[in-house]
PDB file of C-alpha atoms and ligand atoms in Angstrom:
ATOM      1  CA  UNK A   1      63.133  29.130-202.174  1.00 39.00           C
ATOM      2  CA  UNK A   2      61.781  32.888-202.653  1.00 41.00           C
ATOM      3  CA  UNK A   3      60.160  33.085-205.601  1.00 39.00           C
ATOM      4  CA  UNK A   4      57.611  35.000-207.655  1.00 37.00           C
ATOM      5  CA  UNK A   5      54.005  35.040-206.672  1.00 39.00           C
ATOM      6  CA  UNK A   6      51.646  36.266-209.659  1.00 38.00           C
ATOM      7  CA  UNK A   7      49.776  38.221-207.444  1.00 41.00           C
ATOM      8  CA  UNK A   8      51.180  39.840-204.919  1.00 42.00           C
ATOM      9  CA  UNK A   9      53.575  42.676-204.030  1.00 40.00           C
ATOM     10  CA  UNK A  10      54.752  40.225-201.412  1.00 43.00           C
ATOM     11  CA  UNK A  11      56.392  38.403-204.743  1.00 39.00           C
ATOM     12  CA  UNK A  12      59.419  38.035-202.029  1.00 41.00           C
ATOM     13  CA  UNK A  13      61.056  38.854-199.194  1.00 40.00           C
ATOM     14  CA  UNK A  14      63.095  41.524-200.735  1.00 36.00           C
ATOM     15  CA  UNK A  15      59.708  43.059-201.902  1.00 39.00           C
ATOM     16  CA  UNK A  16      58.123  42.746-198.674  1.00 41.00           C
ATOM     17  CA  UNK A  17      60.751  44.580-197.184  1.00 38.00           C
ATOM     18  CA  UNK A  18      60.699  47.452-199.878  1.00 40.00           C
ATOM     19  CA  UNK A  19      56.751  47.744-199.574  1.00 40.00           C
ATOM     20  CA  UNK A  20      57.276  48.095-195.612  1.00 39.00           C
ATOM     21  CA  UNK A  21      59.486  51.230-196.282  1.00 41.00           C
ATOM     22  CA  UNK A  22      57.014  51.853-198.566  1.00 40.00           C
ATOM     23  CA  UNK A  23      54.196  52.012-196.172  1.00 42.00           C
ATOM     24  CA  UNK A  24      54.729  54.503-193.675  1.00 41.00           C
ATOM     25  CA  UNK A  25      52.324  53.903-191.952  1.00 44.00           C
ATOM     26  CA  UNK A  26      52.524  50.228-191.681  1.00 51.00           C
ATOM     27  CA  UNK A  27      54.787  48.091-189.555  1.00 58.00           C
ATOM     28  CA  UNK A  28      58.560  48.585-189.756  1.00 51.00           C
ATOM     29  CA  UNK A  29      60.269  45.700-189.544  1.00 57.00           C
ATOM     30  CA  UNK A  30      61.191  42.784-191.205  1.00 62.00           C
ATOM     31  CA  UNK A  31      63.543  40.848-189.034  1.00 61.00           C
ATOM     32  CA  UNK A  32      64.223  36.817-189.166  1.00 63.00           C
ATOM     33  CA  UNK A  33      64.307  36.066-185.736  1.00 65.00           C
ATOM     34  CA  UNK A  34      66.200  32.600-184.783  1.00 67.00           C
ATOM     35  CA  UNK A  35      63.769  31.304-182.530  1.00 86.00           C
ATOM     36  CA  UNK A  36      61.065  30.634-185.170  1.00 94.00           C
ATOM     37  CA  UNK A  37      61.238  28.033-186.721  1.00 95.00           C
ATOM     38  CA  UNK A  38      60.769  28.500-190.568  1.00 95.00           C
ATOM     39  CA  UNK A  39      56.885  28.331-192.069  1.00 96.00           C
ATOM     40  CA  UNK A  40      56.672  27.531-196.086  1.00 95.00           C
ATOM     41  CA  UNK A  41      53.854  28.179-197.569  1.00 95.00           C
ATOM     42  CA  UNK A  42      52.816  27.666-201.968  1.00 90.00           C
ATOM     43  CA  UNK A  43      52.530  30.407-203.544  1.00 88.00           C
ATOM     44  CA  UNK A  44      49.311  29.109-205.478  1.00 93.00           C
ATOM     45  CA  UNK A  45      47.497  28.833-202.427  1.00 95.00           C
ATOM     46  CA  UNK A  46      47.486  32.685-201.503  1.00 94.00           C
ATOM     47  CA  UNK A  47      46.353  32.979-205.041  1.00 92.00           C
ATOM     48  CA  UNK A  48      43.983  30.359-204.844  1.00 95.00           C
ATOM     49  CA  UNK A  49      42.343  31.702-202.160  1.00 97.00           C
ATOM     50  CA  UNK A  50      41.631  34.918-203.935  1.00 96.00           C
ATOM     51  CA  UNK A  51      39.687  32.627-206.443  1.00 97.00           C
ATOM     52  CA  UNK A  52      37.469  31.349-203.463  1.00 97.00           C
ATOM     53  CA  UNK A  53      36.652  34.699-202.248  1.00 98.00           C
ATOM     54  CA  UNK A  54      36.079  36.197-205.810  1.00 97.00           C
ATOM     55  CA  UNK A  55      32.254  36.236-205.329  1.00 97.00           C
ATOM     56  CA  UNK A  56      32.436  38.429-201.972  1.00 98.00           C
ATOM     57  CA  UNK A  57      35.193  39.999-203.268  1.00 98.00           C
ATOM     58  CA  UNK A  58      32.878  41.368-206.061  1.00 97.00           C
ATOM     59  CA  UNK A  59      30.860  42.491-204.022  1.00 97.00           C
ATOM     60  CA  UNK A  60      33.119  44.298-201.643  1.00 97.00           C
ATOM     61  CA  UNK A  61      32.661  41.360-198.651  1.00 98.00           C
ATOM     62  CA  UNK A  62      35.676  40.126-196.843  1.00 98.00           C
ATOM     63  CA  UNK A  63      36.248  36.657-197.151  1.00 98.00           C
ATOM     64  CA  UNK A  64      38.750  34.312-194.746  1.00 98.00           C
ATOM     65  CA  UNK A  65      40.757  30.977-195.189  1.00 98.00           C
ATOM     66  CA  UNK A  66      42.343  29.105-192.238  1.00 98.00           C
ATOM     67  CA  UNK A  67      45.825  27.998-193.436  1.00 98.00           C
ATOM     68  CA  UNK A  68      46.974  24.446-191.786  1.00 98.00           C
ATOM     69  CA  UNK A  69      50.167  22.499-192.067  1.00 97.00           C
ATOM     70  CA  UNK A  70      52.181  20.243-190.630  1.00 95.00           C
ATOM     71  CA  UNK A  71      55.928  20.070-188.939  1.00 95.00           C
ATOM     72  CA  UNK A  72      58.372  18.541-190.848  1.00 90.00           C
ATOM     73  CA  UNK A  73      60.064  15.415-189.244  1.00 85.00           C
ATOM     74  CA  UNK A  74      63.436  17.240-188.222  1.00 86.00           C
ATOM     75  CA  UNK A  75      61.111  19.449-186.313  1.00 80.00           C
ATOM     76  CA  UNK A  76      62.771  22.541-187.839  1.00 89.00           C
ATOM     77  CA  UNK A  77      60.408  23.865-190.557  1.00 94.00           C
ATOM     78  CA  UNK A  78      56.591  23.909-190.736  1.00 96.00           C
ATOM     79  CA  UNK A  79      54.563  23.735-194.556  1.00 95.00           C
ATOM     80  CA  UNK A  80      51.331  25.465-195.222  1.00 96.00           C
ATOM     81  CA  UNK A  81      49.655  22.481-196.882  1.00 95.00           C
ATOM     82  CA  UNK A  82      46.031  23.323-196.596  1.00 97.00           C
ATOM     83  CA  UNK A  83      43.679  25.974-196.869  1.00 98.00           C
ATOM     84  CA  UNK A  84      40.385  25.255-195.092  1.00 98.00           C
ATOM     85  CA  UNK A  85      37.609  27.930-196.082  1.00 98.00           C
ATOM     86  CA  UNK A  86      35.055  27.673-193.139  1.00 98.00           C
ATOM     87  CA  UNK A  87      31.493  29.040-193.382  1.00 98.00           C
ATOM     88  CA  UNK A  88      31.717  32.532-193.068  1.00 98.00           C
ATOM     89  CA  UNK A  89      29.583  35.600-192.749  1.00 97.00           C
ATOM     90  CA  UNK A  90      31.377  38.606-193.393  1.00 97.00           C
ATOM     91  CA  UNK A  91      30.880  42.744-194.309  1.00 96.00           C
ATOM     92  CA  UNK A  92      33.033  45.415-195.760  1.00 96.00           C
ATOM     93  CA  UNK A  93      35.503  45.643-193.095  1.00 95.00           C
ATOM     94  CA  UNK A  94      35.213  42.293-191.545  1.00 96.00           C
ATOM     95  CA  UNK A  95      34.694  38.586-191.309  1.00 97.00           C
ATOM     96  CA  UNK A  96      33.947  35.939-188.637  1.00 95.00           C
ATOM     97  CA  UNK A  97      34.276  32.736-189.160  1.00 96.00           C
ATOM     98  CA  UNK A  98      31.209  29.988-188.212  1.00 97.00           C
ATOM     99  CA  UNK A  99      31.251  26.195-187.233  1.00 95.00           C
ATOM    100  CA  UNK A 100      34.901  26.385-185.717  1.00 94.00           C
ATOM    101  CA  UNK A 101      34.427  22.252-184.615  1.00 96.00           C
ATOM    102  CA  UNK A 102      33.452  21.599-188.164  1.00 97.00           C
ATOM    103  CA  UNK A 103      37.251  22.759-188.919  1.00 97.00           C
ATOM    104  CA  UNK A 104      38.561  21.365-186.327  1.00 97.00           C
ATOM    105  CA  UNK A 105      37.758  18.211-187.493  1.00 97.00           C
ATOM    106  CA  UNK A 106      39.187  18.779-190.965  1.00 97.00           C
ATOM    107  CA  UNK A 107      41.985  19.632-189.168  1.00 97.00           C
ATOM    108  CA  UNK A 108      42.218  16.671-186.680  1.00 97.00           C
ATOM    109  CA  UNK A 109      41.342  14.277-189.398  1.00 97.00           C
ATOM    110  CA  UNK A 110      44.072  14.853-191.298  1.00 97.00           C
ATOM    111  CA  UNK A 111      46.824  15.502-188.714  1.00 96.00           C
ATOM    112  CA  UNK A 112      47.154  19.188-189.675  1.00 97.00           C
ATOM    113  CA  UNK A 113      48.292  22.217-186.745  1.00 96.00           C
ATOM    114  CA  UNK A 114      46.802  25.780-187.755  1.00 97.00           C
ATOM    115  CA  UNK A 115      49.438  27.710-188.710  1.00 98.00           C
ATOM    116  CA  UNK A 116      47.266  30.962-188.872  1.00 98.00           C
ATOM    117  CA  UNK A 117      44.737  32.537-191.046  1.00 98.00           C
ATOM    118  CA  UNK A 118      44.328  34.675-194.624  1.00 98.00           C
ATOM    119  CA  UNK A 119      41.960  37.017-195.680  1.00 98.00           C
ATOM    120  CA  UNK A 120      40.810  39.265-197.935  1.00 98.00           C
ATOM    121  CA  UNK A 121      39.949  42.895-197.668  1.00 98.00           C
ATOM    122  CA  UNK A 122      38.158  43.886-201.209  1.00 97.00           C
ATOM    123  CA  UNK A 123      37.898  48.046-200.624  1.00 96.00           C
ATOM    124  CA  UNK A 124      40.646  48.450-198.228  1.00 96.00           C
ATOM    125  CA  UNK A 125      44.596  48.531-197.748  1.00 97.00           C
ATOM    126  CA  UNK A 126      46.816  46.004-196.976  1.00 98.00           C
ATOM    127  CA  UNK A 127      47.141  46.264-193.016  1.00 98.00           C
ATOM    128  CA  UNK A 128      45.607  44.748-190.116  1.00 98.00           C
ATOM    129  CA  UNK A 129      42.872  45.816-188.189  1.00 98.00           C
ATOM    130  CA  UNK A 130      42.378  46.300-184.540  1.00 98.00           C
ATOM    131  CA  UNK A 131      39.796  43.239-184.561  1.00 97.00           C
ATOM    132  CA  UNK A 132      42.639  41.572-186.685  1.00 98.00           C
ATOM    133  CA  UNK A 133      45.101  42.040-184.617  1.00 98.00           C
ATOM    134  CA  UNK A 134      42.688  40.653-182.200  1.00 98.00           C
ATOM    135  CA  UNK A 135      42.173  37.230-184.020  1.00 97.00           C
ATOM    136  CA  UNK A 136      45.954  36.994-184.763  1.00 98.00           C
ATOM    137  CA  UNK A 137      46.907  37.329-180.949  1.00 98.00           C
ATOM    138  CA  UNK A 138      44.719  34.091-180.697  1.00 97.00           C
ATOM    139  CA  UNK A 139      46.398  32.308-183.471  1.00 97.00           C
ATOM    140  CA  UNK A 140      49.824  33.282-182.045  1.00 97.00           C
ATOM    141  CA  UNK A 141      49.009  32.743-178.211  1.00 97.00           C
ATOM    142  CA  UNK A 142      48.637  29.125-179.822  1.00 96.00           C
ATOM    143  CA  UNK A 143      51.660  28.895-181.626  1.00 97.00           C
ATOM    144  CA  UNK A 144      53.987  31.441-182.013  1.00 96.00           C
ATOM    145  CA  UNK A 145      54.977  31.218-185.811  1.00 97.00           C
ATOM    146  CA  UNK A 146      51.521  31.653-186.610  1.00 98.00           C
ATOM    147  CA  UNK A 147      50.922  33.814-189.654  1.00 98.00           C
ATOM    148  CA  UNK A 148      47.956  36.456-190.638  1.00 98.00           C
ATOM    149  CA  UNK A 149      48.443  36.944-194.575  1.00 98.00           C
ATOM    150  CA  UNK A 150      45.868  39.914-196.222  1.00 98.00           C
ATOM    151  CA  UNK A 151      45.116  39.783-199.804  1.00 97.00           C
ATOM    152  CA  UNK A 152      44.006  43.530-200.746  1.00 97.00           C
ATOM    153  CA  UNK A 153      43.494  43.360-204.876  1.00 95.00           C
ATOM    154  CA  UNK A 154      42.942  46.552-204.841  1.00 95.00           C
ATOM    155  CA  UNK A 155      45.738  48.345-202.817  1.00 96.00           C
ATOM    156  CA  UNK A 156      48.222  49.610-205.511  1.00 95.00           C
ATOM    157  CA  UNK A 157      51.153  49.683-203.357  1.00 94.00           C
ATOM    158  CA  UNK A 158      50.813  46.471-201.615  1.00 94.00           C
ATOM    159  CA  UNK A 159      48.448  43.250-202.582  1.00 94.00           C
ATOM    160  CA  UNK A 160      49.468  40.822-200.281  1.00 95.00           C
ATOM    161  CA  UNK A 161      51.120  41.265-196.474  1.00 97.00           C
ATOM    162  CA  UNK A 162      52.418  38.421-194.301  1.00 98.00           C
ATOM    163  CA  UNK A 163      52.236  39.636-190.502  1.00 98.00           C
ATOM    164  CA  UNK A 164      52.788  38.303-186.995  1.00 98.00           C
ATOM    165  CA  UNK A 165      52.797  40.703-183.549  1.00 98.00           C
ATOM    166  CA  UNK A 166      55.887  41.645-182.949  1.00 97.00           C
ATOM    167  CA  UNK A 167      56.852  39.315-180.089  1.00 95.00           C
ATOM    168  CA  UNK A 168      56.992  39.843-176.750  1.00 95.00           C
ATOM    169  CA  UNK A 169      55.658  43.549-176.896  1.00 97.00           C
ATOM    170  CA  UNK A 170      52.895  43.366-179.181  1.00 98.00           C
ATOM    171  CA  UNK A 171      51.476  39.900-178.141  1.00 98.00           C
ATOM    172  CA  UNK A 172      51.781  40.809-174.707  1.00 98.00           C
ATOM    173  CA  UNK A 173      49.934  44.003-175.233  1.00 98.00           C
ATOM    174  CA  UNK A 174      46.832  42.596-177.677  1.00 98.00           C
ATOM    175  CA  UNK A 175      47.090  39.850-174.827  1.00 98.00           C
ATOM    176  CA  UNK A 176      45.945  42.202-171.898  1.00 98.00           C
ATOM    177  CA  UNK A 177      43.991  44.429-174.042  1.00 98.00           C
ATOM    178  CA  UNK A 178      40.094  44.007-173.135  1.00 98.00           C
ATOM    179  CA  UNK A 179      38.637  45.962-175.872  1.00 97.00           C
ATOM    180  CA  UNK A 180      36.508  44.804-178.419  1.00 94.00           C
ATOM    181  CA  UNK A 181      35.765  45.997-182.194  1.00 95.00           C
ATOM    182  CA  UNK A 182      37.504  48.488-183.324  1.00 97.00           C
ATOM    183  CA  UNK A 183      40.226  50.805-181.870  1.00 98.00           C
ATOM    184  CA  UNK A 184      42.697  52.912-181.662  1.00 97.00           C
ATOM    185  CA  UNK A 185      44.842  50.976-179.521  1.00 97.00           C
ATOM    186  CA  UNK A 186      45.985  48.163-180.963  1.00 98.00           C
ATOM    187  CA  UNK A 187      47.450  49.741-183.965  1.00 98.00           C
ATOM    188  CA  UNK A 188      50.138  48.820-186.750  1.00 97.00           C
ATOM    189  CA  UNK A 189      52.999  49.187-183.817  1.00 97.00           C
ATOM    190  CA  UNK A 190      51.442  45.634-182.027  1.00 97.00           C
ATOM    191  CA  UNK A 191      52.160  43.900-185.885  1.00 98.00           C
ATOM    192  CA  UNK A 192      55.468  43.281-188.116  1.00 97.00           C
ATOM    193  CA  UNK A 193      55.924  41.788-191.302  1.00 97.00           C
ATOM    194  CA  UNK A 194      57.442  38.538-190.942  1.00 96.00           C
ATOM    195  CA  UNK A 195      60.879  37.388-191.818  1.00 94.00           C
ATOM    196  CA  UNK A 196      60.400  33.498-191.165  1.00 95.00           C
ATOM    197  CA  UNK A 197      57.796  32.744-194.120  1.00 96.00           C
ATOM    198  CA  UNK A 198      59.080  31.291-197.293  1.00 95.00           C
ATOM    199  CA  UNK A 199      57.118  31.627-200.522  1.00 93.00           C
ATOM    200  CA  UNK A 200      57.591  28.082-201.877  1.00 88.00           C
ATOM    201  CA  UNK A 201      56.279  27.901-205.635  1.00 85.00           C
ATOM    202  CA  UNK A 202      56.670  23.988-206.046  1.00 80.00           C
ATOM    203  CA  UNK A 203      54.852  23.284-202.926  1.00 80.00           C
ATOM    204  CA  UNK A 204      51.552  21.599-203.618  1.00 87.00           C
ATOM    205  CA  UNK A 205      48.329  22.515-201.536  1.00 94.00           C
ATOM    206  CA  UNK A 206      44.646  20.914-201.037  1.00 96.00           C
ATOM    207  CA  UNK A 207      41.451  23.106-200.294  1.00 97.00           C
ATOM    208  CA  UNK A 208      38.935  22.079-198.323  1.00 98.00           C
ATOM    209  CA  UNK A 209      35.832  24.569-198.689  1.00 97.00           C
ATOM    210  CA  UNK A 210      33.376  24.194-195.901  1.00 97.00           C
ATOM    211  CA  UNK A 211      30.666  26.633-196.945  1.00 96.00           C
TER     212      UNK A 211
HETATM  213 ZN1   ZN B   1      41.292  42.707-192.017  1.00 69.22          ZN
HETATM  214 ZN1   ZN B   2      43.119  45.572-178.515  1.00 69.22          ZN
END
């Protein structure tokens, strides 16, 4: 099930792992831990996405993507099946996304769970941000193998990164933390790459673009 993606460093697992020893500075692990249950996700949505954010990209504006799914019947294995792009308003170092009931609805509608989030940053590495790790603890307080994926086209050592927080410490710490914006705190030890996503490249995906 690992496969090639066209556009990312994170082609597989084996490359994630080599681009986290890579990244010194980024997070260190990249364990697959037996109490998460597995998350697959198509490879052509992750590069789909970067075709919906191309404008911003362009001109140096983050862009985001909610990524929804369902469980699969055996209850053992969830599948990335949608990417909802919500309205948006976003600058060079972050995004926010608007009309949260609008995707909500998408969601409900169709029976999907949000899995977690992607987004892009256009000038700067692949890592997560204090205010992302911020928006990931609240994907993750919801359900813990949610997923925060970054798409940074112009990062030459890593395009793509899949992250969770590391579970319990990092959760537990963006969980108490009651700063806002950026800062120093919540850093790249709160965040790991994760070992429970599958790059699937037969698995087929719908968009729904909100904006
Ligand atoms: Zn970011
Ligand atoms: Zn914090």
């Amino acid at each position: 099930m690992r496969s090639s993606c066209m556009l990312c460093w994170c082609a597989s697992s084996a490359s994630v792992a080599e681009a986290a020893a890579a990244a010194a500075a980024g997070p260190k692990s990249l364990s697959k831990r037996l109490d998460l249950r597995d998350v697959h996700i198509s490879v052509a949505l992750m590069n789909d996405f970067l075709h919906y954010a191309a404008n911003n990209t362009r001109r140096g504006v983050e862009s985001c993507g909610i990524l929804a799914g369902r469980l699969s019947a055996s209850d053992s294995r969830f599948t990335i099946t949608t990417l909802i792009v919500p309205k948006q308003t976003g600058t060079s170092d972050t995004v926010e996304m608007l009309g949260e009931e609008e995707v909500w609805e998408a969601e409900s509608s169709r029976e999907l769970v949000p899995l977690g989030w992607i987004h892009t940053h256009p000038t700067q590495t692949c890592f997560l941000s204090s205010v992302d790790i911020h928006t990931q603890c609240g994907y993750q307080t919801m359900l813990e193998e949610s997923v925060a994926i970054v798409m940074a086209p112009t990062d030459s050592r890593k395009k793509c990164g899949i992250f969770r927080l590391t579970t319990p410490a990092g959760l537990e710490h963006v969980q108490r933390c009651t700063y806002r914006g950026f800062h120093a705190s919540c850093n790249s030890e709160m965040y790991e790459l994760c070992g429970h996503v599958y790059l699937n490249p037969n698995a087929k995906h719908e968009v729904i673009d909100l904006r």
